[in-house]
CSV table of C-alpha atoms in Angstrom, one decimal:
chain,number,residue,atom,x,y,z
A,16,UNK,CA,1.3,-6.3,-8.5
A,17,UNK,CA,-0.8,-3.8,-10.5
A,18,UNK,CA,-1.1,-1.6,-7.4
A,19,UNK,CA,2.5,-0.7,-7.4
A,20,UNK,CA,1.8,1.0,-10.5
A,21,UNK,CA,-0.6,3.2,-9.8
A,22,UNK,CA,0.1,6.7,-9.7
A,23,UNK,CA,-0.6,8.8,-6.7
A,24,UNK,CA,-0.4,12.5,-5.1
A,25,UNK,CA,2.1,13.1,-2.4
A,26,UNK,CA,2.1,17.0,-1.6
A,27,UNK,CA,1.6,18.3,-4.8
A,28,UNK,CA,3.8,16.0,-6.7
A,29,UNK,CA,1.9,13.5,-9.2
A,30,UNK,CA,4.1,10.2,-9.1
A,31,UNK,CA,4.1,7.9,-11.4
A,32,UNK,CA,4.1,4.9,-9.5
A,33,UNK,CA,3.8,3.7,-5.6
A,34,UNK,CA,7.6,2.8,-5.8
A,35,UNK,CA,9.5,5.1,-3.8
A,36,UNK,CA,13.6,5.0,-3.0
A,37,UNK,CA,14.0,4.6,0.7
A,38,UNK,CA,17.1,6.6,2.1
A,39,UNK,CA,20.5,4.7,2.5
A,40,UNK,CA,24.0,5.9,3.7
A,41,UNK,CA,26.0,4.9,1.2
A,42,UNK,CA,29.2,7.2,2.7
A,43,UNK,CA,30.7,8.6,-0.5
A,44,UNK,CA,31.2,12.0,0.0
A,45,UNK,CA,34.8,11.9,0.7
A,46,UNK,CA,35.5,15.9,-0.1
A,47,UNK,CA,34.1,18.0,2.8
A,48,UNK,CA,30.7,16.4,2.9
A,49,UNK,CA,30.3,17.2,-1.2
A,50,UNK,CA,27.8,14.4,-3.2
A,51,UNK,CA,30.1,13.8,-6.8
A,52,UNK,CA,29.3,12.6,-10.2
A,53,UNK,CA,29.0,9.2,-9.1
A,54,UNK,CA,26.5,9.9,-6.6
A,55,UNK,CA,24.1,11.9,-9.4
A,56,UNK,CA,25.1,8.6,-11.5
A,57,UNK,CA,23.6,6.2,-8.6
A,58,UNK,CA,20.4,8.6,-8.6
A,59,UNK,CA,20.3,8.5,-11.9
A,60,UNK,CA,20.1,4.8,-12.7
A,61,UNK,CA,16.9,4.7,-10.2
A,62,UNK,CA,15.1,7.7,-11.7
A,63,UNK,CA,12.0,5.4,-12.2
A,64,UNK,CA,11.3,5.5,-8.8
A,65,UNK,CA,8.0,7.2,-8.0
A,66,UNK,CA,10.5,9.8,-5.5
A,67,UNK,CA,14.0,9.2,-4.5
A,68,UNK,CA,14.6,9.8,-1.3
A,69,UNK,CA,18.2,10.1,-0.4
A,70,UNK,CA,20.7,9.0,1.7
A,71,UNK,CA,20.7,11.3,5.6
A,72,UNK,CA,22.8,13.9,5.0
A,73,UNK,CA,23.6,16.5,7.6
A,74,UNK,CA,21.8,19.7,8.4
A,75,UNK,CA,25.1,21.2,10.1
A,76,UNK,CA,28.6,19.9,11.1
A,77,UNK,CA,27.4,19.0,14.0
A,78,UNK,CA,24.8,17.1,13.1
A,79,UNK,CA,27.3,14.6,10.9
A,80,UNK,CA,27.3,11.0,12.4
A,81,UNK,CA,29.3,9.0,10.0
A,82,UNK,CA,32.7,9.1,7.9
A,83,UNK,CA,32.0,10.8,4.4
A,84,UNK,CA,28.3,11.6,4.4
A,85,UNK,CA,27.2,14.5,2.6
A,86,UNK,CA,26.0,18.0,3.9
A,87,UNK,CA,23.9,20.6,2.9
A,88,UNK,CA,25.1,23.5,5.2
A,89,UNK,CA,27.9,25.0,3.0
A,90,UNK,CA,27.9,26.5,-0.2
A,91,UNK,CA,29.7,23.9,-2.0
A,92,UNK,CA,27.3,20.9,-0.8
A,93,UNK,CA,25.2,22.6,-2.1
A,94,UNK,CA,26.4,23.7,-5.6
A,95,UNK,CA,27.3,19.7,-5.7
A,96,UNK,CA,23.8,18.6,-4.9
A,97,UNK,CA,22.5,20.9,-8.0
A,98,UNK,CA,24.2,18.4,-10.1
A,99,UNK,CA,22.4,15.1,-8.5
A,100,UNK,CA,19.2,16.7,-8.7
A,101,UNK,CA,19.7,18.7,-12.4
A,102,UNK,CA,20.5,15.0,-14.0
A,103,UNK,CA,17.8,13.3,-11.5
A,104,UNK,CA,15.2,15.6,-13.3
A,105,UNK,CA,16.6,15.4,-16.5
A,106,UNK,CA,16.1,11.4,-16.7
A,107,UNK,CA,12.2,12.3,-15.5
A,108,UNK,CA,12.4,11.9,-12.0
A,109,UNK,CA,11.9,13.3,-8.9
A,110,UNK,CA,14.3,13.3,-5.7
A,111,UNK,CA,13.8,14.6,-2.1
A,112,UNK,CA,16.4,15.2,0.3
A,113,UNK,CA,16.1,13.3,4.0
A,114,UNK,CA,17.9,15.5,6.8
A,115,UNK,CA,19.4,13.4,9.5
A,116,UNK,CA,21.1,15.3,12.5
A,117,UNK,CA,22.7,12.3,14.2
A,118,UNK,CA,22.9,13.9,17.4
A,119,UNK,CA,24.7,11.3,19.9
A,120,UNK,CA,25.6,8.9,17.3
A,121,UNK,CA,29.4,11.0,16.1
A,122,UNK,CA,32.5,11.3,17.4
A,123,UNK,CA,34.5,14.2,18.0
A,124,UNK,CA,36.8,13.5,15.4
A,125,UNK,CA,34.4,14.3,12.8
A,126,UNK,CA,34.1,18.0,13.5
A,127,UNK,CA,36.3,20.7,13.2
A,128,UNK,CA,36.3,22.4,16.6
A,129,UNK,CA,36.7,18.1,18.1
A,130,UNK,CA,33.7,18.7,20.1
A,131,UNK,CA,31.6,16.4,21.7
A,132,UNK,CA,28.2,15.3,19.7
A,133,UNK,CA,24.9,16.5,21.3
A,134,UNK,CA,21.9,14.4,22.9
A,135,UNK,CA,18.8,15.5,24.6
A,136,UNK,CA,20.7,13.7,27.5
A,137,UNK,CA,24.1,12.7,28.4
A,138,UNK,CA,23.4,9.5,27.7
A,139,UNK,CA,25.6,7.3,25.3
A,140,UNK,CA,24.5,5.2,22.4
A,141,UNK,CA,26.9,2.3,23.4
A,142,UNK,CA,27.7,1.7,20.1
A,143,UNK,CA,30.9,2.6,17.8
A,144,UNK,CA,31.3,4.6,14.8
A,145,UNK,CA,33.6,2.9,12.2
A,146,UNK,CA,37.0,4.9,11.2
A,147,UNK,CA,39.9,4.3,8.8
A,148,UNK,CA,42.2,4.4,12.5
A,149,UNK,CA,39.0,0.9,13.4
A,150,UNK,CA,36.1,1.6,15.2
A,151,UNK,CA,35.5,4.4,18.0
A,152,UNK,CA,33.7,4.3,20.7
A,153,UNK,CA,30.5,6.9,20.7
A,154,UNK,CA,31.3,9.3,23.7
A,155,UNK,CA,28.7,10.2,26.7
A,156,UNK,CA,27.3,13.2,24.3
A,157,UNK,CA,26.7,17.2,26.0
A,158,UNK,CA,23.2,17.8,27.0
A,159,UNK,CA,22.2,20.0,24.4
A,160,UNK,CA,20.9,23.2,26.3
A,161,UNK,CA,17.5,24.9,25.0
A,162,UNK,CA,19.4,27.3,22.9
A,163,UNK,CA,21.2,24.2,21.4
A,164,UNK,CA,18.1,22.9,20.8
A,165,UNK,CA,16.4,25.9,18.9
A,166,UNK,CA,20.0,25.8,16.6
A,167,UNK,CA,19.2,22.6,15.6
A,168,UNK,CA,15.8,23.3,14.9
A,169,UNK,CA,17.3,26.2,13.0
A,170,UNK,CA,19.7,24.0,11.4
A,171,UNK,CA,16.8,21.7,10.0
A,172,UNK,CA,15.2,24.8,8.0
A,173,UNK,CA,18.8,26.2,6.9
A,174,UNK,CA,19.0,23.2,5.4
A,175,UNK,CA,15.8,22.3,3.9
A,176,UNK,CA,16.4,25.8,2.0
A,177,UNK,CA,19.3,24.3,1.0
A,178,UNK,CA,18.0,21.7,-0.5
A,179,UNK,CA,15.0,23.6,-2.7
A,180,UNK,CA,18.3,26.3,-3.7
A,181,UNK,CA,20.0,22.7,-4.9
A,182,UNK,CA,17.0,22.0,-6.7
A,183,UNK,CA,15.6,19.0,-4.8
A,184,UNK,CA,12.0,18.5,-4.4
A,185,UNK,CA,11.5,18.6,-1.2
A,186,UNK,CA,12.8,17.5,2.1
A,187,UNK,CA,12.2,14.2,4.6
A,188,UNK,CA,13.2,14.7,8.0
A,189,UNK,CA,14.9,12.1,9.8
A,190,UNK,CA,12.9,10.8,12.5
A,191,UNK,CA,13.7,7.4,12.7
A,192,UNK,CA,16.6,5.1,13.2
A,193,UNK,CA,17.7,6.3,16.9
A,194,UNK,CA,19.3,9.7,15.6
A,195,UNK,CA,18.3,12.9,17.3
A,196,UNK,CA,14.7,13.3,16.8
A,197,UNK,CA,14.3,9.4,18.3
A,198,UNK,CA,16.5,10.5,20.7
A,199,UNK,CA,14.3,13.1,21.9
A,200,UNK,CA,11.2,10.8,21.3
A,201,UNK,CA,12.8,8.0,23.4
A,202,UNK,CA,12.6,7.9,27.3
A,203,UNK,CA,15.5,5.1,26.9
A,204,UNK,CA,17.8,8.1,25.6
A,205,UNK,CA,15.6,11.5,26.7
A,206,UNK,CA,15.6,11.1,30.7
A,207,UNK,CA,15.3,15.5,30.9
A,208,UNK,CA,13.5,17.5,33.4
A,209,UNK,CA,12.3,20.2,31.3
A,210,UNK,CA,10.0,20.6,28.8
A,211,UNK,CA,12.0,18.5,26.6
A,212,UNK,CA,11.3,15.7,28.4
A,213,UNK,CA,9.5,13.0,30.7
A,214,UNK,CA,5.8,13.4,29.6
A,215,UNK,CA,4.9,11.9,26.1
A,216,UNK,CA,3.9,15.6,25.0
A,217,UNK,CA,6.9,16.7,26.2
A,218,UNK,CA,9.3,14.0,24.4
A,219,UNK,CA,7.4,14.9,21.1
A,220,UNK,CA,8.2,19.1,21.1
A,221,UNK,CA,11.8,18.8,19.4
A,222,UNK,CA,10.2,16.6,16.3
A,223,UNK,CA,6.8,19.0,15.7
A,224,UNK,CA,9.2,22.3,16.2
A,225,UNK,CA,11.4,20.6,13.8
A,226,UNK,CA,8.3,19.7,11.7
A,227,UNK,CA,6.7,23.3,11.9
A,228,UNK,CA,9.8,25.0,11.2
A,229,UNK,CA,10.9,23.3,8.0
A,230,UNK,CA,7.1,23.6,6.5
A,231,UNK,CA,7.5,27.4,7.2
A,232,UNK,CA,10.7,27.5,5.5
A,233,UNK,CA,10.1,25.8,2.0
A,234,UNK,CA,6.4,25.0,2.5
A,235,UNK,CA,4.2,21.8,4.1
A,236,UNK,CA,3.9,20.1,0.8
A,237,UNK,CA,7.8,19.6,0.3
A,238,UNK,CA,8.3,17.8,3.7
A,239,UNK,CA,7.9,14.5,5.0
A,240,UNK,CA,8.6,12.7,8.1
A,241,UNK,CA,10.0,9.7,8.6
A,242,UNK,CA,9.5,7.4,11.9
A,243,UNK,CA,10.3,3.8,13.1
A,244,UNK,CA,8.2,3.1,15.7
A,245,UNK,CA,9.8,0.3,18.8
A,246,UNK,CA,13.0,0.9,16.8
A,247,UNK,CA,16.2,0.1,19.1
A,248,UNK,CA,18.6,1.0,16.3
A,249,UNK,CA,22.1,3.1,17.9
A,250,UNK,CA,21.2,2.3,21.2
A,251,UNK,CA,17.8,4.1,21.9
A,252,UNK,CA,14.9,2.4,24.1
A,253,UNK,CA,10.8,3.3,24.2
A,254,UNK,CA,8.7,2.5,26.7
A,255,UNK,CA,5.7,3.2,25.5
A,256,UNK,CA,5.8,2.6,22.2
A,257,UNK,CA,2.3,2.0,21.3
A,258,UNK,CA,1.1,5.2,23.3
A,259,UNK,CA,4.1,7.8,22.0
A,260,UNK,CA,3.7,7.3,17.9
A,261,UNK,CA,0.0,7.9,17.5
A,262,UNK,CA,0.3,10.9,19.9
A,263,UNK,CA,3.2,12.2,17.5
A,264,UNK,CA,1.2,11.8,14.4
A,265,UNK,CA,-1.8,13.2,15.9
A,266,UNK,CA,0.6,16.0,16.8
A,267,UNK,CA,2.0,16.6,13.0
A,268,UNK,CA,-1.1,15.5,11.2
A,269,UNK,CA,-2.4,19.6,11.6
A,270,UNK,CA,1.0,20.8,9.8
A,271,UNK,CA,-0.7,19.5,6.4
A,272,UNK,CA,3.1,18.0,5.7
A,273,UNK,CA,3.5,16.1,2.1
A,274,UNK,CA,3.9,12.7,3.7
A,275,UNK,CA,4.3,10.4,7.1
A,276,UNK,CA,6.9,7.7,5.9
A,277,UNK,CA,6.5,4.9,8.7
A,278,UNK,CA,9.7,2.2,9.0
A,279,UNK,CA,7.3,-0.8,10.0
A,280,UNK,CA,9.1,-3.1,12.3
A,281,UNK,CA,6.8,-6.0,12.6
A,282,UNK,CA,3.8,-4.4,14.1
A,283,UNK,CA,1.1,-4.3,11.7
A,284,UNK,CA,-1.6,-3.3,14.3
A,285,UNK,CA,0.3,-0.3,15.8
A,286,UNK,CA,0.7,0.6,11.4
A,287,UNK,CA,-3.2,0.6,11.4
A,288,UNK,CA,-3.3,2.5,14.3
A,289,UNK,CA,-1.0,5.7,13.1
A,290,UNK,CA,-2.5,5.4,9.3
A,291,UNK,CA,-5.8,6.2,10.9
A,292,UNK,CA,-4.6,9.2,12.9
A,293,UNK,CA,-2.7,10.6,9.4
A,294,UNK,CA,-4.5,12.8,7.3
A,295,UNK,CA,-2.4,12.6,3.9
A,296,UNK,CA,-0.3,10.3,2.0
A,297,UNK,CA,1.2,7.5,4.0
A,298,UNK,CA,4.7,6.0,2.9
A,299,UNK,CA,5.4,2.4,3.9
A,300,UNK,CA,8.7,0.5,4.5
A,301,UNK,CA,6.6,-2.8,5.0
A,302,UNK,CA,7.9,-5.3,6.8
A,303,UNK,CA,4.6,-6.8,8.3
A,304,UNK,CA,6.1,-9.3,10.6
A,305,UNK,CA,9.4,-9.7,12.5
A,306,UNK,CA,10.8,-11.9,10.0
A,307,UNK,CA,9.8,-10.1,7.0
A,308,UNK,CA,12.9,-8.4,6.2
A,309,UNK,CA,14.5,-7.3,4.3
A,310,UNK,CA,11.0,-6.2,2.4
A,311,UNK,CA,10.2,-7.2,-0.8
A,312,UNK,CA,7.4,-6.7,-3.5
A,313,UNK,CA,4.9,-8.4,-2.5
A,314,UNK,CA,5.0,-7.0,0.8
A,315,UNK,CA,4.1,-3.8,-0.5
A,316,UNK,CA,1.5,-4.9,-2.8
A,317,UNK,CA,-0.5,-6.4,0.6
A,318,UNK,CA,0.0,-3.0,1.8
A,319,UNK,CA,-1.4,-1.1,-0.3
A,320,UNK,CA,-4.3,-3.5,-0.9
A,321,UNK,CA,-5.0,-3.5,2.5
A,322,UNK,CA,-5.2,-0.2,2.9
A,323,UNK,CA,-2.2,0.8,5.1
A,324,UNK,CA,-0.4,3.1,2.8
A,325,UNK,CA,-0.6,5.1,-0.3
A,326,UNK,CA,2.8,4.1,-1.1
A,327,UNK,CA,5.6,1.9,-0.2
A,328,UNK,CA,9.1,2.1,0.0
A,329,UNK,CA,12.0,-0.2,-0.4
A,330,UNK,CA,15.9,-0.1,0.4
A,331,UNK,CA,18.3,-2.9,-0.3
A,332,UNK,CA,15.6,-4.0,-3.8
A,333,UNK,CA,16.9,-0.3,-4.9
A,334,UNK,CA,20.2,-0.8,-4.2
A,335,UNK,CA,21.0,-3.8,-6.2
A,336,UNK,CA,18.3,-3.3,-8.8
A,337,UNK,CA,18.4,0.0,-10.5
A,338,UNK,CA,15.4,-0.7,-12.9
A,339,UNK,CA,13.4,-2.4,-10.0
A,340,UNK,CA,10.0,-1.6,-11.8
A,341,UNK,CA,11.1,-3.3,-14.7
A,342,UNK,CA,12.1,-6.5,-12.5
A,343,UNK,CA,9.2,-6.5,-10.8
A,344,UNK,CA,6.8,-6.2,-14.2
A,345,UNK,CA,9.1,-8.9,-15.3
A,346,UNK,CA,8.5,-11.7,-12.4
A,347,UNK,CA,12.1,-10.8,-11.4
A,348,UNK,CA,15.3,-12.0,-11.1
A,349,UNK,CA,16.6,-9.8,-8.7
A,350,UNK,CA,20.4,-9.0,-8.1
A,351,UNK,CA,21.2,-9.7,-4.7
A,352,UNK,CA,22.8,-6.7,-2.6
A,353,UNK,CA,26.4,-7.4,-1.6
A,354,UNK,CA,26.2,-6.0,2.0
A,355,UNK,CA,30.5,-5.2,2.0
A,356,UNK,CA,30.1,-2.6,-0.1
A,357,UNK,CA,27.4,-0.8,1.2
A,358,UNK,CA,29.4,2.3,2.5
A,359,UNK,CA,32.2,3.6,1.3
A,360,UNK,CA,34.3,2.7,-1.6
A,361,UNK,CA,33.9,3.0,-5.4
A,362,UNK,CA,31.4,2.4,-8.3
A,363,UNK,CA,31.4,-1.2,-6.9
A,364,UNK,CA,28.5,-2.5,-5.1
A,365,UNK,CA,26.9,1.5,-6.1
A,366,UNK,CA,26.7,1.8,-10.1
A,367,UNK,CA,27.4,-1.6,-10.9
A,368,UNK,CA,24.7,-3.1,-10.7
A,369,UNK,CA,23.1,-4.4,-14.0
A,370,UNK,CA,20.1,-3.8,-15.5
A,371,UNK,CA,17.4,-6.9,-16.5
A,372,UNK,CA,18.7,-7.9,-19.9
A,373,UNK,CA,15.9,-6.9,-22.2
């Protein structure tokens, strides 16, 4: 697996290696949305990672979709955030921040004024948010108007010059997963009249304003953008799958952003398809068939062999192996991720995880 070792150039970061942290919610920000000494401990144990990227947090209050994520829209997020980042580059590593407005996937009850969450449409998810009162139904969302819409894409490059004033990086925005930039991308969830919505071109204006606006604000080469192409996670639906993703790429590629990180969901041919349309380094979550998950090594070392991707990115191998680089030099084993822990809690099932025995 020599090729996961191999440095590379994303933006204008040198990287030691092609192993990069995937984001993960890992809901443990219990104090107003702030990351603690834990969470810079977490990061800290995987600073061998070619990049960190973290877990989604929230651009604004509004864009919050889950109990106890973090923020980086207040002055105390990001003071905490300096910490993570201060101790990430201190152990030699490098960290970017991925901002994830959730858009229709909340619940009043997480926001001070008990609003409703916002969608391109008023069209629910149909799925629940978990809460320590048991699980809550996701509410038909408000139509975001367009001046809703240009505050969120004003949100997006608040907070990415958040992130660079917390030290981070750089910034991936969240455009996978079903949260509000799938949601806009999605016919299944974005059925609007405007220019918003309906044509493919249309569907794709939120993510490139999104995309423009956060490269003006702390520069191309800190951002990345994240997609999961035929994705039906929280709810959303495509029906044109193969038509809509290289029409967004081709749409970003002129931005010049620092990466395209692509959440393959057993499509191989439609991966070939957008890695010929993007112009810089390509970030892989490989999973080249449906039953390839979750991803693994080997999957990535195919990858880059083949051609697909400059780098590759893995979740739940990060999770339970903090020295994952080591592990995979070694042959393995591999500590196996317990899934109840993944959010919420303690150091349990977060920092606990050991290390290969050397």
């Amino acid at each position: 697996m020599d090729e996961l070792f191999e440095p590379v150039t994303v933006g204008k970061l040198e990287l030691p290696n092609r192993l990069l942290m995937a984001p993960m919610t890992r809901s443990r920000a219990y104090e107003a949305g702030q990351v603690t000494a834990l969470t810079a401990e977490y990061y800290v144990q995987r600073a061998a990672a070619g990049l960190i990227i973290t877990e989604g947090t929230q651009p604004s209050e509004r864009g919050q979709g889950y109990m106890w994520t973090p923020g980086l829209h207040t002055a105390e997020q990001v003071a905490a955030w300096r910490e993570v980042t201060g101790a990430v580059h201190a152990a030699g590593g490098r960290i970017f921040a991925q901002l994830m407005h959730a858009g229709r996937v909340g619940h009043p009850s997480l926001y001070s004024d008990g609003g409703l969450p916002v969608g391109p449409s008023a069209i629910p998810s149909g799925e629940q948010m978990f809460s320590p009162d048991g699980m809550l139904d996701h509410p038909v969302p408000r139509e975001m108007t367009r001046d809703d819409i240009a505050e969120a894409v004003q949100d997006f490059a608040d907070a990415a010059r958040n992130a660079i004033d917390a030290g981070f990086d750089g910034v991936e925005i969240h455009g996978a997963n079903g949260y509000l930039v799938t949601q806009f991308l999605a016919d299944g969830s974005n059925t609007r009249t405007d220019e918003y919505g309906g044509s493919i071109p249309n569907r794709i204006r939120f993510a490139v304003e999104v995309a423009r606006a956060v490269g003006e604000a702390v520069g191309p080469e800190r951002v990345g953008f994240r997609i999961s192409p035929g994705t039906t996670a929280n709810g959303v639906s495509e029906s044109d799958t193969a038509d809509l993703y290289p029409a967004l790429v081709r749409a970003l590629a002129p931005l010049e952003l620092a990466y395209l990180h692509v959440m393959e969901l057993g499509d191989r041919e439609l991966t070939r398809r957008l890695r010929a349309e993007w112009p810089a380094a390509l970030v892989l979550n490989p999973h080249p068939a449906p039953d390839a998950f979750p991803s693994r090594p080997e999957y990535g070392a195919e990858a880059l062999r083949e051609g697909v991707a400059d780098a590759v990115a893995f979740a739940e191998m990060w999770l339970a192996n903090p020295d994952l680089p080591a592990r995979i030099r070694a042959g393995g084993p591999y500590n196996e991720a317990d899934a109840s822990t993944f959010y919420g809690g303690d150091h349990r099932g977060y920092t606990d995880y050991p290390a290969l025995d050397r």
